[in-house]
């Protein structure tokens, strides 16, 4: 038994030094990446593949805006209210017949705009911007004036697919301009994604020609993203008419 254990230990030691010497004697690998046009590698293509994979475009680096980056309180209103507070006033005034006093206030006022809607609503009552009429909350004449002045806040808040910032966008808000800018950013992202999959397609065609499943996948992705580019460009053209 002792003899077997000794032999096993000796074998492990010999294997360790053999592997270490083998790794030390491996030639250095140099990888040059020049996009889909040319791939070169002197030894191991795994490094090139890893480089291509890590080049996947980050949407947030192309299309500006974030769900939680929706205000910064930099815009000073003449009335002294924050724009995110006035967004709540706009919400109260969006229905002609008024909202019930116990209406459920959307959660995004809490988790996204970081206000206490009940406290702000009480402030609006105290400042005579809203009033209770037959059990419903309605805007006063003064509240209606502010509603009309700040109702574009709702457009900024409710854009589909893109995120605006109340304080940054309100002073010069124009829906068409906003959508043209965001869709142009999206086109750049889609083109980058098409290039990303094109480069991987070229990799598989050159280095792993038998892996047709991966090649076909990246070919399909190239087609998909280029089709999306055309669709978004069509939307931009329509906005610019």
XYZ file of C-alpha atoms in Angstrom:
241
model
C 0.000 0.000 0.000
C 2.800 2.418 0.931
C 4.603 1.472 -2.295
C 1.505 2.331 -4.411
C 1.059 5.689 -2.728
C 4.709 6.533 -3.322
C 4.422 5.602 -6.998
C 1.294 7.771 -7.365
C 2.984 10.774 -5.751
C 6.041 10.356 -7.989
C 3.838 10.216 -11.100
C 1.991 13.404 -10.114
C 5.264 15.262 -9.565
C 6.639 14.148 -12.939
C 3.426 15.197 -14.715
C 3.498 18.624 -13.013
C 7.068 19.381 -14.167
C 6.321 18.012 -17.652
C 3.260 20.287 -18.089
C 5.111 23.303 -16.708
C 8.019 22.798 -19.091
C 5.633 22.246 -22.004
C 3.797 25.504 -21.266
C 7.084 27.392 -20.941
C 8.205 26.108 -24.352
C 5.009 27.143 -26.190
C 5.615 29.830 -28.831
C 4.143 33.276 -28.138
C 0.881 34.034 -29.904
C 0.233 37.297 -31.708
C -3.305 38.111 -32.834
C -4.074 40.932 -35.199
C -7.697 41.989 -35.626
C -8.725 44.134 -38.571
C -12.488 43.546 -38.713
C -14.227 41.117 -41.032
C -11.894 41.939 -43.920
C -8.887 40.056 -42.527
C -8.205 37.708 -39.629
C -4.645 36.597 -38.834
C -3.285 34.400 -36.040
C 0.109 32.748 -35.700
C -0.981 29.975 -33.367
C -4.260 29.709 -31.495
C -7.538 31.142 -32.825
C -9.201 31.023 -29.425
C -7.739 34.409 -28.567
C -9.180 35.931 -31.717
C -12.596 34.421 -31.014
C -12.576 35.836 -27.474
C -11.651 39.254 -28.846
C -14.534 39.155 -31.317
C -17.026 38.034 -28.674
C -16.022 40.792 -26.260
C -16.511 43.391 -29.011
C -20.295 42.980 -28.793
C -21.801 46.506 -28.908
C -23.292 47.890 -25.704
C -26.716 49.430 -26.376
C -26.278 52.015 -23.622
C -23.150 53.372 -25.322
C -25.102 54.103 -28.479
C -28.580 55.124 -27.341
C -28.616 57.694 -24.553
C -31.125 57.602 -21.707
C -31.927 55.323 -18.814
C -35.110 54.366 -16.966
C -33.872 55.792 -13.656
C -32.005 58.747 -15.144
C -35.288 60.584 -15.643
C -34.655 63.791 -13.681
C -31.868 65.765 -11.991
C -33.799 68.749 -10.573
C -31.577 71.162 -12.505
C -34.505 73.053 -14.061
C -35.795 75.802 -11.789
C -39.474 76.550 -12.338
C -40.780 80.077 -11.631
C -43.411 78.527 -9.362
C -40.820 76.751 -7.225
C -42.011 73.208 -7.959
C -39.758 70.448 -9.213
C -40.606 69.115 -12.651
C -41.135 65.621 -11.270
C -43.710 67.090 -8.876
C -45.443 68.888 -11.726
C -45.549 65.587 -13.602
C -47.828 64.379 -10.805
C -50.038 67.450 -11.264
C -50.274 66.617 -14.970
C -51.240 63.049 -14.043
C -54.062 64.332 -11.795
C -55.334 66.572 -14.575
C -55.224 64.151 -17.492
C -58.861 63.060 -17.177
C -61.626 65.559 -17.907
C -63.965 64.243 -15.232
C -61.186 64.104 -12.626
C -59.758 61.180 -10.708
C -61.275 59.667 -7.614
C -59.672 60.835 -4.384
C -58.543 57.272 -3.572
C -57.197 56.576 -7.066
C -54.103 54.370 -7.161
C -51.143 56.595 -7.949
C -48.667 54.795 -10.280
C -45.679 53.192 -8.578
C -43.208 54.917 -10.886
C -43.704 58.134 -8.946
C -42.230 56.301 -5.951
C -39.477 54.155 -7.459
C -38.516 56.174 -10.504
C -39.177 59.817 -9.651
C -38.514 59.399 -5.930
C -41.346 61.549 -4.613
C -44.030 60.960 -2.006
C -47.192 61.362 -4.122
C -49.488 61.690 -1.117
C -47.377 64.469 0.378
C -47.073 66.291 -2.963
C -50.823 65.940 -3.592
C -51.542 67.531 -0.219
C -49.232 70.380 -1.236
C -51.225 70.857 -4.445
C -54.457 71.039 -2.397
C -52.850 73.545 -0.037
C -51.619 75.673 -2.960
C -55.091 75.597 -4.580
C -53.901 73.791 -7.699
C -56.405 70.970 -7.267
C -59.725 70.671 -5.468
C -62.235 68.009 -4.544
C -65.480 68.170 -6.529
C -68.132 65.483 -5.929
C -65.538 63.060 -4.656
C -63.168 63.628 -7.566
C -59.894 65.521 -7.758
C -60.009 68.251 -10.394
C -57.695 71.058 -11.402
C -58.487 74.588 -10.319
C -58.111 77.425 -12.797
C -54.572 77.980 -11.543
C -53.890 74.265 -11.714
C -55.171 74.185 -15.294
C -52.750 76.979 -16.247
C -49.825 75.000 -14.870
C -51.128 71.840 -16.530
C -51.095 73.518 -19.940
C -47.679 75.000 -19.295
C -46.084 71.709 -18.239
C -48.138 69.052 -20.025
C -45.187 68.195 -22.304
C -43.671 66.525 -19.240
C -46.071 63.696 -19.911
C -44.728 63.322 -23.466
C -41.184 63.110 -22.117
C -42.230 60.552 -19.519
C -44.326 58.337 -21.782
C -42.102 57.868 -24.837
C -42.086 54.210 -25.898
C -38.741 52.509 -26.417
C -36.631 55.514 -25.399
C -36.014 57.345 -22.133
C -36.020 61.077 -21.639
C -34.940 63.279 -18.751
C -37.502 65.785 -17.490
C -35.012 68.521 -16.606
C -32.742 68.122 -19.619
C -35.451 67.740 -22.244
C -38.260 70.018 -21.066
C -36.721 73.427 -21.943
C -36.443 72.607 -25.663
C -38.827 69.670 -25.943
C -39.958 68.677 -29.402
C -41.268 65.140 -29.870
C -40.141 64.778 -33.494
C -36.624 66.009 -32.792
C -36.343 63.686 -29.798
C -37.445 60.651 -31.838
C -35.184 61.503 -34.774
C -32.161 61.766 -32.478
C -32.953 58.553 -30.600
C -33.739 56.567 -33.751
C -30.527 57.790 -35.382
C -28.632 56.544 -32.330
C -30.480 53.247 -32.628
C -29.486 52.916 -36.296
C -25.825 53.284 -35.308
C -26.275 50.545 -32.714
C -28.006 48.222 -35.209
C -25.225 48.760 -37.746
C -22.656 47.942 -35.068
C -24.529 44.741 -34.234
C -24.593 43.782 -37.921
C -20.811 44.306 -38.115
C -20.350 42.276 -34.936
C -22.179 39.261 -36.378
C -20.515 39.733 -39.772
C -17.093 39.488 -38.143
C -18.084 36.294 -36.328
C -19.508 34.912 -39.567
C -16.172 35.519 -41.290
C -14.386 33.887 -38.369
C -16.400 30.669 -38.683
C -16.069 30.646 -42.458
C -12.287 30.912 -42.247
C -11.359 28.965 -39.131
C -14.266 26.587 -38.522
C -15.818 25.956 -41.952
C -17.444 22.739 -40.755
C -19.401 24.563 -38.060
C -22.209 25.561 -40.395
C -24.722 25.913 -37.555
C -22.842 28.849 -36.007
C -22.115 30.364 -39.416
C -25.788 30.201 -40.381
C -26.797 31.757 -37.060
C -24.530 34.765 -37.530
C -25.622 35.082 -41.160
C -29.252 35.242 -39.990
C -28.346 37.811 -37.362
C -26.611 39.990 -39.959
C -29.728 39.901 -42.092
C -31.972 40.653 -39.112
C -30.036 43.720 -37.955
C -29.690 45.122 -41.466
C -33.441 44.711 -41.931
C -33.963 46.583 -38.676
C -31.711 49.378 -39.931
C -33.957 49.770 -42.957
C -37.099 49.823 -40.803
C -35.755 52.461 -38.426
C -34.473 54.572 -41.303
C -37.937 54.459 -42.800
C -39.351 55.704 -39.483
C -36.799 58.541 -39.431
C -37.735 59.552 -42.976
C -41.397 59.667 -41.970
C -40.588 61.895 -38.986
C -38.629 64.274 -41.189
C -41.421 64.781 -43.714
